[in-house]
Amino acid sequence: MKNVIDLFSELGARLRGFGDDNATQAVMEAACRANGWFTPADVRRAVGAIARDMLSREKLEAWLGNYPDVPVAVPRRVLVVMAGNIPLVGFFDLLCTVVSGHRCLLKPSAKDTVLMEYVVGQLRDIDASVPVEFYDGVSPVDAVIATGSDNANRYFRTRYAGIPSLLRGSRQSAAVLSGDETPEQLAGLADDIWAYSGLGCRSVSLLFLPEGCEPTLQMPDVSDKYKNNYRQTRALLTMQGRPFRDLGAAVAVEQRDFPAALSQISYTYYKTPDEVAGWLAMHDDELQCVVTECLPHSRRAAFGCAQSPALTDYPDDRDVIAWLAALN
């Protein structure tokens, strides 16, 4: 196989401008038909972010320069079980597995098979010997990376108990405001909340506000499926007699917990930053990232950047490359 940096930087070059020609337009439309939550704008955004933030030669070289132990001496067969909540959300695990020197056996979500098959096809076109294949469901594997709901995670723990496993369940993200945010930062926060219909683990769904802070968030256009969810949530809260703020296509409820409904945003007021820091520490296993510029946090993201993770922004703060390197 050719050098992994050459391989993936070439893939990045091919993915730039995805959706601008008839061939990729057809792929995008097929992906949206297979998953009613996907929109053409979401697909373009996700593919563009991968090409820009993960697959430039300079970023790949800087990232892999931190790992002298890869590629590994003895390749393993690593099963990657992918989620399908946002377009190509499982690509990063494929990338990590291949650049580590292992063989990647893919089990994509039925909701995101179209895009994953397209990407694998591009990789094979660049280099037919690329160690990536779709899992047949029965072949033995040496290790597994699996992402899914909390229920799926419990299944994974039983199903793969006998082999090394990196398992991920549900997480959500929060934002901590100081009250001095600029209009541009608040616009970025709106994107952190509603990009990809709020379905990502990096989608902000809980806001910490200083007492007296009443930020104005401008909702972007959302999908019809999201609007239907909003109508159901609003009706349920009304029947329950629970107070809420109607944001036009979402509701905001005052509570210091992550919301259960997709179209519901939680908000809570705080007196001191230490109060928030304590809550974040107590709920760390529920958190994916924290959008803020007024508190330190190991998974902090700037306003408007929650949905654009860098190569070093590992899910659940677990270094995937280090884990894969240790399989030897």
PDB file of N, CA, C and O in Angstrom, residues 31 113 135 140 153 155 161 202 236 239 246 277 283 292 294 309:
ATOM      1  N   ALA A  31     -27.784   9.292  -0.575  1.00  0.00           N
ATOM      2  CA  ALA A  31     -27.548   9.287   0.867  1.00  0.00           C
ATOM      3  C   ALA A  31     -28.715   9.925   1.608  1.00  0.00           C
ATOM      4  O   ALA A  31     -29.121   9.448   2.678  1.00  0.00           O
ATOM      5  N   THR A 113     -24.725   4.080   4.839  1.00  0.00           N
ATOM      6  CA  THR A 113     -23.955   3.163   3.996  1.00  0.00           C
ATOM      7  C   THR A 113     -23.548   3.803   2.678  1.00  0.00           C
ATOM      8  O   THR A 113     -22.448   3.569   2.175  1.00  0.00           O
ATOM      9  N   TYR A 135     -17.251  -5.671   6.578  1.00  0.00           N
ATOM     10  CA  TYR A 135     -17.271  -6.869   7.411  1.00  0.00           C
ATOM     11  C   TYR A 135     -18.385  -7.811   6.978  1.00  0.00           C
ATOM     12  O   TYR A 135     -19.523  -7.386   6.744  1.00  0.00           O
ATOM     13  N   PRO A 140     -13.408 -13.808  12.082  1.00  0.00           N
ATOM     14  CA  PRO A 140     -12.849 -13.408  13.379  1.00  0.00           C
ATOM     15  C   PRO A 140     -12.179 -12.042  13.297  1.00  0.00           C
ATOM     16  O   PRO A 140     -11.636 -11.662  12.257  1.00  0.00           O
ATOM     17  N   ASN A 153     -24.365   0.122  23.283  1.00  0.00           N
ATOM     18  CA  ASN A 153     -23.106  -0.001  24.005  1.00  0.00           C
ATOM     19  C   ASN A 153     -23.138  -1.163  24.987  1.00  0.00           C
ATOM     20  O   ASN A 153     -22.149  -1.906  25.131  1.00  0.00           O
ATOM     21  N   TYR A 155     -24.855  -3.860  24.576  1.00  0.00           N
ATOM     22  CA  TYR A 155     -24.734  -5.042  23.728  1.00  0.00           C
ATOM     23  C   TYR A 155     -23.287  -5.256  23.313  1.00  0.00           C
ATOM     24  O   TYR A 155     -22.777  -6.391  23.336  1.00  0.00           O
ATOM     25  N   ALA A 161     -16.747  -8.987  24.559  1.00  0.00           N
ATOM     26  CA  ALA A 161     -16.093  -9.043  25.873  1.00  0.00           C
ATOM     27  C   ALA A 161     -14.728  -9.708  25.822  1.00  0.00           C
ATOM     28  O   ALA A 161     -13.862  -9.435  26.656  1.00  0.00           O
ATOM     29  N   ARG A 202     -21.621  16.161  19.541  1.00  0.00           N
ATOM     30  CA  ARG A 202     -21.020  17.471  19.764  1.00  0.00           C
ATOM     31  C   ARG A 202     -22.037  18.596  19.639  1.00  0.00           C
ATOM     32  O   ARG A 202     -21.678  19.767  19.720  1.00  0.00           O
ATOM     33  N   LEU A 236     -46.442  18.231  23.916  1.00  0.00           N
ATOM     34  CA  LEU A 236     -46.291  17.435  25.136  1.00  0.00           C
ATOM     35  C   LEU A 236     -46.031  18.323  26.347  1.00  0.00           C
ATOM     36  O   LEU A 236     -46.648  18.136  27.412  1.00  0.00           O
ATOM     37  N   MET A 239     -49.279  20.050  27.326  1.00  0.00           N
ATOM     38  CA  MET A 239     -50.207  19.159  28.027  1.00  0.00           C
ATOM     39  C   MET A 239     -49.741  18.883  29.461  1.00  0.00           C
ATOM     40  O   MET A 239     -50.563  18.737  30.369  1.00  0.00           O
ATOM     41  N   ASP A 246     -40.648  29.299  23.543  1.00  0.00           N
ATOM     42  CA  ASP A 246     -40.796  28.852  22.165  1.00  0.00           C
ATOM     43  C   ASP A 246     -39.821  29.638  21.290  1.00  0.00           C
ATOM     44  O   ASP A 246     -39.908  30.865  21.190  1.00  0.00           O
ATOM     45  N   ALA A 277     -18.020  24.661  36.837  1.00  0.00           N
ATOM     46  CA  ALA A 277     -16.906  23.722  36.726  1.00  0.00           C
ATOM     47  C   ALA A 277     -17.169  22.466  37.545  1.00  0.00           C
ATOM     48  O   ALA A 277     -16.854  21.351  37.118  1.00  0.00           O
ATOM     49  N   HIS A 283     -20.324  15.448  35.799  1.00  0.00           N
ATOM     50  CA  HIS A 283     -21.042  14.846  34.669  1.00  0.00           C
ATOM     51  C   HIS A 283     -20.115  14.606  33.478  1.00  0.00           C
ATOM     52  O   HIS A 283     -20.570  14.534  32.344  1.00  0.00           O
ATOM     53  N   THR A 292     -17.124  27.175  25.176  1.00  0.00           N
ATOM     54  CA  THR A 292     -16.976  28.287  26.115  1.00  0.00           C
ATOM     55  C   THR A 292     -15.669  29.014  25.864  1.00  0.00           C
ATOM     56  O   THR A 292     -14.734  28.450  25.275  1.00  0.00           O
ATOM     57  N   CYS A 294     -14.873  31.124  28.706  1.00  0.00           N
ATOM     58  CA  CYS A 294     -14.714  31.687  30.050  1.00  0.00           C
ATOM     59  C   CYS A 294     -14.332  30.626  31.083  1.00  0.00           C
ATOM     60  O   CYS A 294     -14.194  30.949  32.263  1.00  0.00           O
ATOM     61  N   PRO A 309     -14.499  19.197  14.543  1.00  0.00           N
ATOM     62  CA  PRO A 309     -13.401  18.683  15.358  1.00  0.00           C
ATOM     63  C   PRO A 309     -12.118  18.526  14.561  1.00  0.00           C
ATOM     64  O   PRO A 309     -12.139  18.164  13.376  1.00  0.00           O
TER      65      PRO A 309
END
